[in-house]
PDB file of C-alpha atoms in Angstrom:
ATOM      1  CA  GLN A   1      10.512 -12.666 -12.065  1.00 71.00           C
ATOM      2  CA  LYS A   2      12.722 -10.286 -10.142  1.00 76.00           C
ATOM      3  CA  GLU A   3      12.079 -10.523  -6.433  1.00 91.00           C
ATOM      4  CA  VAL A   4      12.929  -8.509  -3.360  1.00 95.00           C
ATOM      5  CA  GLU A   5      12.320 -10.232  -0.044  1.00 95.00           C
ATOM      6  CA  GLN A   6      11.876  -8.651   3.351  1.00 95.00           C
ATOM      7  CA  ASN A   7      10.685  -9.973   6.667  1.00 90.00           C
ATOM      8  CA  SER A   8       7.307  -8.358   7.252  1.00 88.00           C
ATOM      9  CA  GLY A   9       7.870  -8.015  10.994  1.00 89.00           C
ATOM     10  CA  PRO A  10       6.958  -6.309  13.129  1.00 95.00           C
ATOM     11  CA  LEU A  11      10.463  -5.755  14.387  1.00 96.00           C
ATOM     12  CA  SER A  12      10.197  -4.393  17.906  1.00 97.00           C
ATOM     13  CA  VAL A  13      13.108  -2.554  19.502  1.00 97.00           C
ATOM     14  CA  PRO A  14      13.359  -0.344  22.582  1.00 97.00           C
ATOM     15  CA  GLU A  15      14.167   3.326  22.267  1.00 97.00           C
ATOM     16  CA  GLY A  16      17.892   3.898  21.920  1.00 97.00           C
ATOM     17  CA  ALA A  17      18.631   0.445  20.503  1.00 97.00           C
ATOM     18  CA  ILE A  18      19.931  -0.420  17.043  1.00 97.00           C
ATOM     19  CA  ALA A  19      17.313  -1.606  14.573  1.00 97.00           C
ATOM     20  CA  SER A  20      18.559  -3.925  11.823  1.00 97.00           C
ATOM     21  CA  LEU A  21      16.454  -4.355   8.711  1.00 97.00           C
ATOM     22  CA  ASN A  22      17.350  -6.854   6.014  1.00 96.00           C
ATOM     23  CA  CYS A  23      16.543  -7.416   2.374  1.00 96.00           C
ATOM     24  CA  THR A  24      17.561  -9.992  -0.236  1.00 97.00           C
ATOM     25  CA  TYR A  25      17.123  -9.728  -3.981  1.00 96.00           C
ATOM     26  CA  SER A  26      17.146 -12.185  -6.836  1.00 94.00           C
ATOM     27  CA  ASP A  27      18.464 -10.224  -9.835  1.00 90.00           C
ATOM     28  CA  ARG A  28      22.265 -10.429  -9.844  1.00 90.00           C
ATOM     29  CA  VAL A  29      22.667  -7.547 -12.292  1.00 89.00           C
ATOM     30  CA  SER A  30      20.894  -5.037 -10.032  1.00 90.00           C
ATOM     31  CA  GLN A  31      22.794  -1.778  -9.829  1.00 89.00           C
ATOM     32  CA  SER A  32      20.962   0.488  -7.401  1.00 93.00           C
ATOM     33  CA  PHE A  33      19.564  -0.105  -3.960  1.00 95.00           C
ATOM     34  CA  PHE A  34      17.292   2.065  -1.871  1.00 96.00           C
ATOM     35  CA  TRP A  35      15.580   2.216   1.471  1.00 98.00           C
ATOM     36  CA  TYR A  36      12.290   4.057   1.785  1.00 98.00           C
ATOM     37  CA  ARG A  37      10.404   4.857   4.955  1.00 98.00           C
ATOM     38  CA  GLN A  38       6.614   4.858   4.850  1.00 98.00           C
ATOM     39  CA  TYR A  39       4.467   6.082   7.690  1.00 97.00           C
ATOM     40  CA  SER A  40       0.921   4.755   7.868  1.00 95.00           C
ATOM     41  CA  GLY A  41      -1.280   6.525   5.344  1.00 94.00           C
ATOM     42  CA  LYS A  42       1.636   8.383   3.779  1.00 96.00           C
ATOM     43  CA  SER A  43       3.777   7.968   0.684  1.00 97.00           C
ATOM     44  CA  PRO A  44       7.224   6.318   0.627  1.00 98.00           C
ATOM     45  CA  GLU A  45      10.067   8.661   1.503  1.00 97.00           C
ATOM     46  CA  LEU A  46      13.599   7.971   0.283  1.00 96.00           C
ATOM     47  CA  ILE A  47      16.032   7.749   3.189  1.00 97.00           C
ATOM     48  CA  MET A  48      19.091   5.937   1.815  1.00 96.00           C
ATOM     49  CA  SER A  49      20.585   4.939  -1.515  1.00 95.00           C
ATOM     50  CA  ILE A  50      23.619   2.720  -2.065  1.00 96.00           C
ATOM     51  CA  TYR A  51      25.274   1.637  -5.293  1.00 94.00           C
ATOM     52  CA  SER A  52      28.516  -0.158  -4.379  1.00 93.00           C
ATOM     53  CA  ASN A  53      29.539  -2.830  -1.910  1.00 96.00           C
ATOM     54  CA  GLY A  54      30.189  -1.754   1.631  1.00 96.00           C
ATOM     55  CA  ASP A  55      28.657   0.652   4.079  1.00 96.00           C
ATOM     56  CA  LYS A  56      27.155   4.084   3.592  1.00 97.00           C
ATOM     57  CA  GLU A  57      26.351   6.212   6.604  1.00 97.00           C
ATOM     58  CA  ASP A  58      23.990   9.168   6.847  1.00 96.00           C
ATOM     59  CA  GLY A  59      23.285  10.393  10.343  1.00 97.00           C
ATOM     60  CA  ARG A  60      21.725   7.592  12.358  1.00 97.00           C
ATOM     61  CA  PHE A  61      21.247   5.453   9.249  1.00 98.00           C
ATOM     62  CA  THR A  62      23.742   3.028   7.730  1.00 98.00           C
ATOM     63  CA  ALA A  63      23.038   1.084   4.563  1.00 98.00           C
ATOM     64  CA  GLN A  64      25.085  -2.026   3.858  1.00 98.00           C
ATOM     65  CA  LEU A  65      25.368  -3.754   0.497  1.00 97.00           C
ATOM     66  CA  ASN A  66      26.833  -7.155  -0.314  1.00 96.00           C
ATOM     67  CA  LYS A  67      26.318  -7.896  -4.008  1.00 95.00           C
ATOM     68  CA  ALA A  68      27.946 -11.337  -3.803  1.00 95.00           C
ATOM     69  CA  SER A  69      25.350 -12.411  -1.239  1.00 95.00           C
ATOM     70  CA  GLN A  70      22.599 -10.305  -2.874  1.00 96.00           C
ATOM     71  CA  TYR A  71      21.882  -8.710   0.438  1.00 95.00           C
ATOM     72  CA  VAL A  72      21.085  -5.176   1.547  1.00 97.00           C
ATOM     73  CA  SER A  73      20.565  -4.011   5.094  1.00 97.00           C
ATOM     74  CA  LEU A  74      19.655  -0.846   6.946  1.00 98.00           C
ATOM     75  CA  LEU A  75      20.841  -0.099  10.452  1.00 98.00           C
ATOM     76  CA  ILE A  76      19.148   2.584  12.501  1.00 98.00           C
ATOM     77  CA  ARG A  77      21.180   3.653  15.519  1.00 98.00           C
ATOM     78  CA  ASP A  78      19.666   5.236  18.606  1.00 98.00           C
ATOM     79  CA  SER A  79      16.174   4.273  17.444  1.00 97.00           C
ATOM     80  CA  GLN A  80      13.424   6.730  18.297  1.00 97.00           C
ATOM     81  CA  PRO A  81       9.656   6.228  18.538  1.00 97.00           C
ATOM     82  CA  SER A  82       9.405   8.491  15.494  1.00 97.00           C
ATOM     83  CA  ASP A  83      11.278   5.814  13.521  1.00 98.00           C
ATOM     84  CA  SER A  84       8.251   3.537  13.869  1.00 98.00           C
ATOM     85  CA  ALA A  85       7.175   2.976  10.278  1.00 97.00           C
ATOM     86  CA  THR A  86       7.335   0.463   7.468  1.00 97.00           C
ATOM     87  CA  TYR A  87      10.683   0.319   5.691  1.00 98.00           C
ATOM     88  CA  LEU A  88      10.678  -0.633   2.029  1.00 97.00           C
ATOM     89  CA  CYS A  89      13.702  -2.043   0.264  1.00 97.00           C
ATOM     90  CA  ALA A  90      13.889  -1.256  -3.455  1.00 96.00           C
ATOM     91  CA  VAL A  91      16.283  -2.708  -6.003  1.00 95.00           C
ATOM     92  CA  GLY A  92      16.867  -1.306  -9.454  1.00 89.00           C
ATOM     93  CA  GLY A  93      18.413  -2.107 -12.781  1.00 77.00           C
ATOM     94  CA  PHE A  94      17.871   0.390 -15.537  1.00 75.00           C
ATOM     95  CA  GLN A  95      15.432   2.982 -14.179  1.00 81.00           C
ATOM     96  CA  LYS A  96      12.768   0.586 -12.891  1.00 88.00           C
ATOM     97  CA  LEU A  97      12.674  -0.451  -9.263  1.00 92.00           C
ATOM     98  CA  VAL A  98      11.324  -3.598  -7.656  1.00 93.00           C
ATOM     99  CA  PHE A  99      10.053  -3.116  -4.127  1.00 95.00           C
ATOM    100  CA  GLY A 100       9.869  -5.505  -1.229  1.00 95.00           C
ATOM    101  CA  THR A 101       6.670  -5.647   0.771  1.00 94.00           C
ATOM    102  CA  GLY A 102       8.334  -3.864   3.666  1.00 96.00           C
ATOM    103  CA  THR A 103       9.319  -4.466   7.269  1.00 96.00           C
ATOM    104  CA  ARG A 104       7.265  -2.835   9.978  1.00 97.00           C
ATOM    105  CA  LEU A 105       9.442  -1.345  12.714  1.00 97.00           C
ATOM    106  CA  LEU A 106       8.053  -0.537  16.156  1.00 98.00           C
ATOM    107  CA  VAL A 107      10.218   1.482  18.548  1.00 97.00           C
ATOM    108  CA  SER A 108       8.900   1.476  22.082  1.00 96.00           C
ATOM    109  CA  PRO A 109       9.651   4.344  24.515  1.00 93.00           C
TER     110      PRO A 109
ATOM    111  CA  ASP B   1       5.877  24.755  -4.840  1.00 59.00           C
ATOM    112  CA  ALA B   2       8.354  22.368  -6.385  1.00 65.00           C
ATOM    113  CA  GLY B   3       7.763  18.653  -6.109  1.00 93.00           C
ATOM    114  CA  ILE B   4       5.319  16.051  -7.219  1.00 97.00           C
ATOM    115  CA  THR B   5       1.597  16.353  -6.681  1.00 97.00           C
ATOM    116  CA  GLN B   6      -1.342  14.049  -7.271  1.00 98.00           C
ATOM    117  CA  SER B   7      -5.043  14.733  -7.603  1.00 97.00           C
ATOM    118  CA  PRO B   8      -7.531  13.896  -6.400  1.00 97.00           C
ATOM    119  CA  ARG B   9      -6.252  12.639  -3.055  1.00 97.00           C
ATOM    120  CA  TYR B  10      -9.389  10.589  -2.471  1.00 98.00           C
ATOM    121  CA  LYS B  11     -11.859   9.259  -5.000  1.00 98.00           C
ATOM    122  CA  ILE B  12     -14.908   7.028  -4.793  1.00 98.00           C
ATOM    123  CA  THR B  13     -16.306   5.776  -8.063  1.00 97.00           C
ATOM    124  CA  GLU B  14     -18.674   3.112  -9.279  1.00 97.00           C
ATOM    125  CA  THR B  15     -17.858  -0.037 -11.181  1.00 98.00           C
ATOM    126  CA  GLY B  16     -17.724   0.607 -14.909  1.00 97.00           C
ATOM    127  CA  ARG B  17     -16.985   4.320 -14.700  1.00 98.00           C
ATOM    128  CA  GLN B  18     -13.934   5.947 -16.192  1.00 98.00           C
ATOM    129  CA  VAL B  19     -11.665   7.742 -13.782  1.00 98.00           C
ATOM    130  CA  THR B  20      -8.441   9.663 -14.319  1.00 98.00           C
ATOM    131  CA  LEU B  21      -5.780  10.196 -11.706  1.00 98.00           C
ATOM    132  CA  MET B  22      -3.470  13.138 -12.241  1.00 98.00           C
ATOM    133  CA  CYS B  23       0.228  13.476 -11.534  1.00 98.00           C
ATOM    134  CA  HIS B  24       2.319  16.604 -11.919  1.00 97.00           C
ATOM    135  CA  GLN B  25       6.017  17.160 -11.198  1.00 97.00           C
ATOM    136  CA  THR B  26       8.052  20.324 -11.261  1.00 95.00           C
ATOM    137  CA  TRP B  27      11.565  18.833 -11.216  1.00 91.00           C
ATOM    138  CA  SER B  28      11.738  18.290 -14.990  1.00 89.00           C
ATOM    139  CA  HIS B  29      12.447  14.627 -14.305  1.00 92.00           C
ATOM    140  CA  SER B  30      12.448  12.567 -17.469  1.00 93.00           C
ATOM    141  CA  TYR B  31      11.037   9.417 -15.894  1.00 95.00           C
ATOM    142  CA  MET B  32       7.624   9.076 -14.310  1.00 97.00           C
ATOM    143  CA  PHE B  33       5.965   6.025 -12.802  1.00 97.00           C
ATOM    144  CA  TRP B  34       2.597   4.822 -11.590  1.00 98.00           C
ATOM    145  CA  TYR B  35       2.383   2.273  -8.788  1.00 98.00           C
ATOM    146  CA  ARG B  36      -0.439   0.720  -6.877  1.00 98.00           C
ATOM    147  CA  GLN B  37      -0.036  -0.398  -3.284  1.00 97.00           C
ATOM    148  CA  ASP B  38      -2.150  -3.164  -1.837  1.00 94.00           C
ATOM    149  CA  LEU B  39      -1.855  -5.030   1.430  1.00 87.00           C
ATOM    150  CA  GLY B  40       0.296  -8.095   0.957  1.00 82.00           C
ATOM    151  CA  HIS B  41       1.556  -7.034  -2.461  1.00 85.00           C
ATOM    152  CA  GLY B  42       3.604  -3.975  -1.739  1.00 87.00           C
ATOM    153  CA  LEU B  43       4.222  -1.465  -4.492  1.00 95.00           C
ATOM    154  CA  ARG B  44       3.597  -2.753  -7.989  1.00 95.00           C
ATOM    155  CA  LEU B  45       4.484  -0.872 -11.133  1.00 96.00           C
ATOM    156  CA  ILE B  46       1.580  -0.195 -13.469  1.00 97.00           C
ATOM    157  CA  TYR B  47       3.138   1.949 -16.204  1.00 97.00           C
ATOM    158  CA  TYR B  48       6.142   4.158 -16.612  1.00 96.00           C
ATOM    159  CA  SER B  49       7.347   6.790 -19.020  1.00 96.00           C
ATOM    160  CA  ALA B  50      10.863   7.697 -20.092  1.00 93.00           C
ATOM    161  CA  ALA B  51       9.899  11.000 -21.714  1.00 93.00           C
ATOM    162  CA  ALA B  52       6.989  12.766 -23.333  1.00 91.00           C
ATOM    163  CA  ASP B  53       5.173  10.400 -25.707  1.00 91.00           C
ATOM    164  CA  ILE B  54       7.198   7.374 -24.509  1.00 94.00           C
ATOM    165  CA  THR B  55       5.383   4.976 -22.196  1.00 96.00           C
ATOM    166  CA  ASP B  56       5.766   1.315 -21.323  1.00 96.00           C
ATOM    167  CA  LYS B  57       3.981  -1.337 -19.333  1.00 96.00           C
ATOM    168  CA  GLY B  58       4.965  -2.378 -15.867  1.00 94.00           C
ATOM    169  CA  GLU B  59       4.016  -5.427 -13.864  1.00 93.00           C
ATOM    170  CA  VAL B  60       0.224  -4.864 -13.676  1.00 96.00           C
ATOM    171  CA  PRO B  61      -0.931  -2.752 -16.680  1.00 97.00           C
ATOM    172  CA  ASP B  62      -4.245  -4.422 -17.485  1.00 97.00           C
ATOM    173  CA  GLY B  63      -7.230  -2.103 -17.155  1.00 97.00           C
ATOM    174  CA  TYR B  64      -5.124   1.058 -17.148  1.00 98.00           C
ATOM    175  CA  VAL B  65      -4.177   3.601 -19.797  1.00 98.00           C
ATOM    176  CA  VAL B  66      -1.524   6.314 -19.596  1.00 97.00           C
ATOM    177  CA  SER B  67      -0.433   9.231 -21.700  1.00 95.00           C
ATOM    178  CA  ARG B  68       2.331  11.776 -21.452  1.00 96.00           C
ATOM    179  CA  SER B  69       1.984  14.713 -23.768  1.00 94.00           C
ATOM    180  CA  LYS B  70       4.019  17.011 -21.498  1.00 94.00           C
ATOM    181  CA  THR B  71       7.101  16.135 -19.465  1.00 94.00           C
ATOM    182  CA  GLU B  72       5.548  17.341 -16.224  1.00 96.00           C
ATOM    183  CA  ASN B  73       2.247  15.466 -16.416  1.00 97.00           C
ATOM    184  CA  PHE B  74       1.512  11.750 -16.377  1.00 98.00           C
ATOM    185  CA  PRO B  75      -2.200  10.949 -16.003  1.00 98.00           C
ATOM    186  CA  LEU B  76      -3.440   7.428 -15.303  1.00 98.00           C
ATOM    187  CA  THR B  77      -6.885   6.437 -16.594  1.00 98.00           C
ATOM    188  CA  LEU B  78      -9.003   3.525 -15.517  1.00 97.00           C
ATOM    189  CA  GLU B  79     -11.229   3.109 -18.540  1.00 95.00           C
ATOM    190  CA  SER B  80     -13.850   0.955 -16.812  1.00 97.00           C
ATOM    191  CA  ALA B  81     -13.167   0.711 -13.122  1.00 97.00           C
ATOM    192  CA  THR B  82     -13.476  -2.614 -11.323  1.00 98.00           C
ATOM    193  CA  ARG B  83     -13.546  -3.376  -7.600  1.00 97.00           C
ATOM    194  CA  SER B  84     -10.133  -5.035  -7.918  1.00 97.00           C
ATOM    195  CA  GLN B  85      -8.729  -1.619  -8.790  1.00 98.00           C
ATOM    196  CA  THR B  86      -9.567  -0.316  -5.341  1.00 98.00           C
ATOM    197  CA  SER B  87      -6.121   0.638  -4.094  1.00 98.00           C
ATOM    198  CA  VAL B  88      -3.756   3.442  -3.203  1.00 98.00           C
ATOM    199  CA  TYR B  89      -2.053   4.833  -6.279  1.00 98.00           C
ATOM    200  CA  PHE B  90       1.321   6.524  -6.141  1.00 98.00           C
ATOM    201  CA  CYS B  91       3.031   8.519  -8.822  1.00 98.00           C
ATOM    202  CA  ALA B  92       6.814   8.853  -8.735  1.00 97.00           C
ATOM    203  CA  SER B  93       9.486  10.535 -10.806  1.00 96.00           C
ATOM    204  CA  SER B  94      13.224  10.249 -11.292  1.00 93.00           C
ATOM    205  CA  GLY B  95      16.002  11.629 -13.392  1.00 87.00           C
ATOM    206  CA  ALA B  96      17.700   9.534 -16.046  1.00 80.00           C
ATOM    207  CA  GLY B  97      20.743   7.378 -15.341  1.00 75.00           C
ATOM    208  CA  VAL B  98      21.635   4.419 -13.172  1.00 67.00           C
ATOM    209  CA  ARG B  99      21.398   6.464  -9.948  1.00 74.00           C
ATOM    210  CA  ASN B 100      17.674   6.451 -10.379  1.00 81.00           C
ATOM    211  CA  GLU B 101      16.299   7.698  -7.101  1.00 92.00           C
ATOM    212  CA  GLN B 102      12.551   7.859  -7.307  1.00 95.00           C
ATOM    213  CA  TYR B 103      10.506  10.438  -5.438  1.00 96.00           C
ATOM    214  CA  PHE B 104       6.890   9.808  -4.667  1.00 97.00           C
ATOM    215  CA  GLY B 105       3.782  11.924  -4.706  1.00 97.00           C
ATOM    216  CA  PRO B 106       1.321  11.890  -1.790  1.00 97.00           C
ATOM    217  CA  GLY B 107      -0.908   9.223  -3.330  1.00 97.00           C
ATOM    218  CA  THR B 108      -4.535   8.842  -4.360  1.00 98.00           C
ATOM    219  CA  ARG B 109      -6.806   6.534  -2.411  1.00 98.00           C
ATOM    220  CA  LEU B 110      -9.298   5.109  -4.893  1.00 98.00           C
ATOM    221  CA  THR B 111     -12.371   3.127  -3.901  1.00 98.00           C
ATOM    222  CA  VAL B 112     -14.466   1.400  -6.550  1.00 98.00           C
ATOM    223  CA  THR B 113     -17.922   0.415  -5.321  1.00 97.00           C
TER     224      THR B 113
END
């Protein structure tokens, strides 16, 4: 059974701080890694994808991948109250994705 | 408008009734997926389709039926709804290949009474 583990949170950070979200996965042959943001009552929205070891930056978001440790993380710099949401980690092999249960992030003004 | 749409957005049905949830995408994506999202379980794959007339089971297929006669449509049918199928259902689509970013529809909130 392929598994993706995330701390459910909530992770509370003050506005302007860096939020660090973590995810581990069990399937060593996974090839694609994604972070989705989901606001309450809404559908998941893709915010980052990463496919090779290292860091990938997009605006205030940085995804980090370490395949040897089977670990993916998402850093959100200068966190804003509008970043308050549940962040889902998803790990894929061929086409199908396995999702973690998500980490709830709360950014306080 | 381009994108992925689902209908209905909300549905209340009775135990034992058949209900069909619709999904339509305008990106010409080859792959389409149905997930259910429940508290404590996250997103679980019900069925997916690689192309028209090609479907396969996901993690939780029991009680569900899918078809895909056209690339853009992927309906999900609950043949005899049960209370355990009360959930939020999301449809998603992606292109082919290893860089398989999936994009989600707005979801259908289904309540079975």
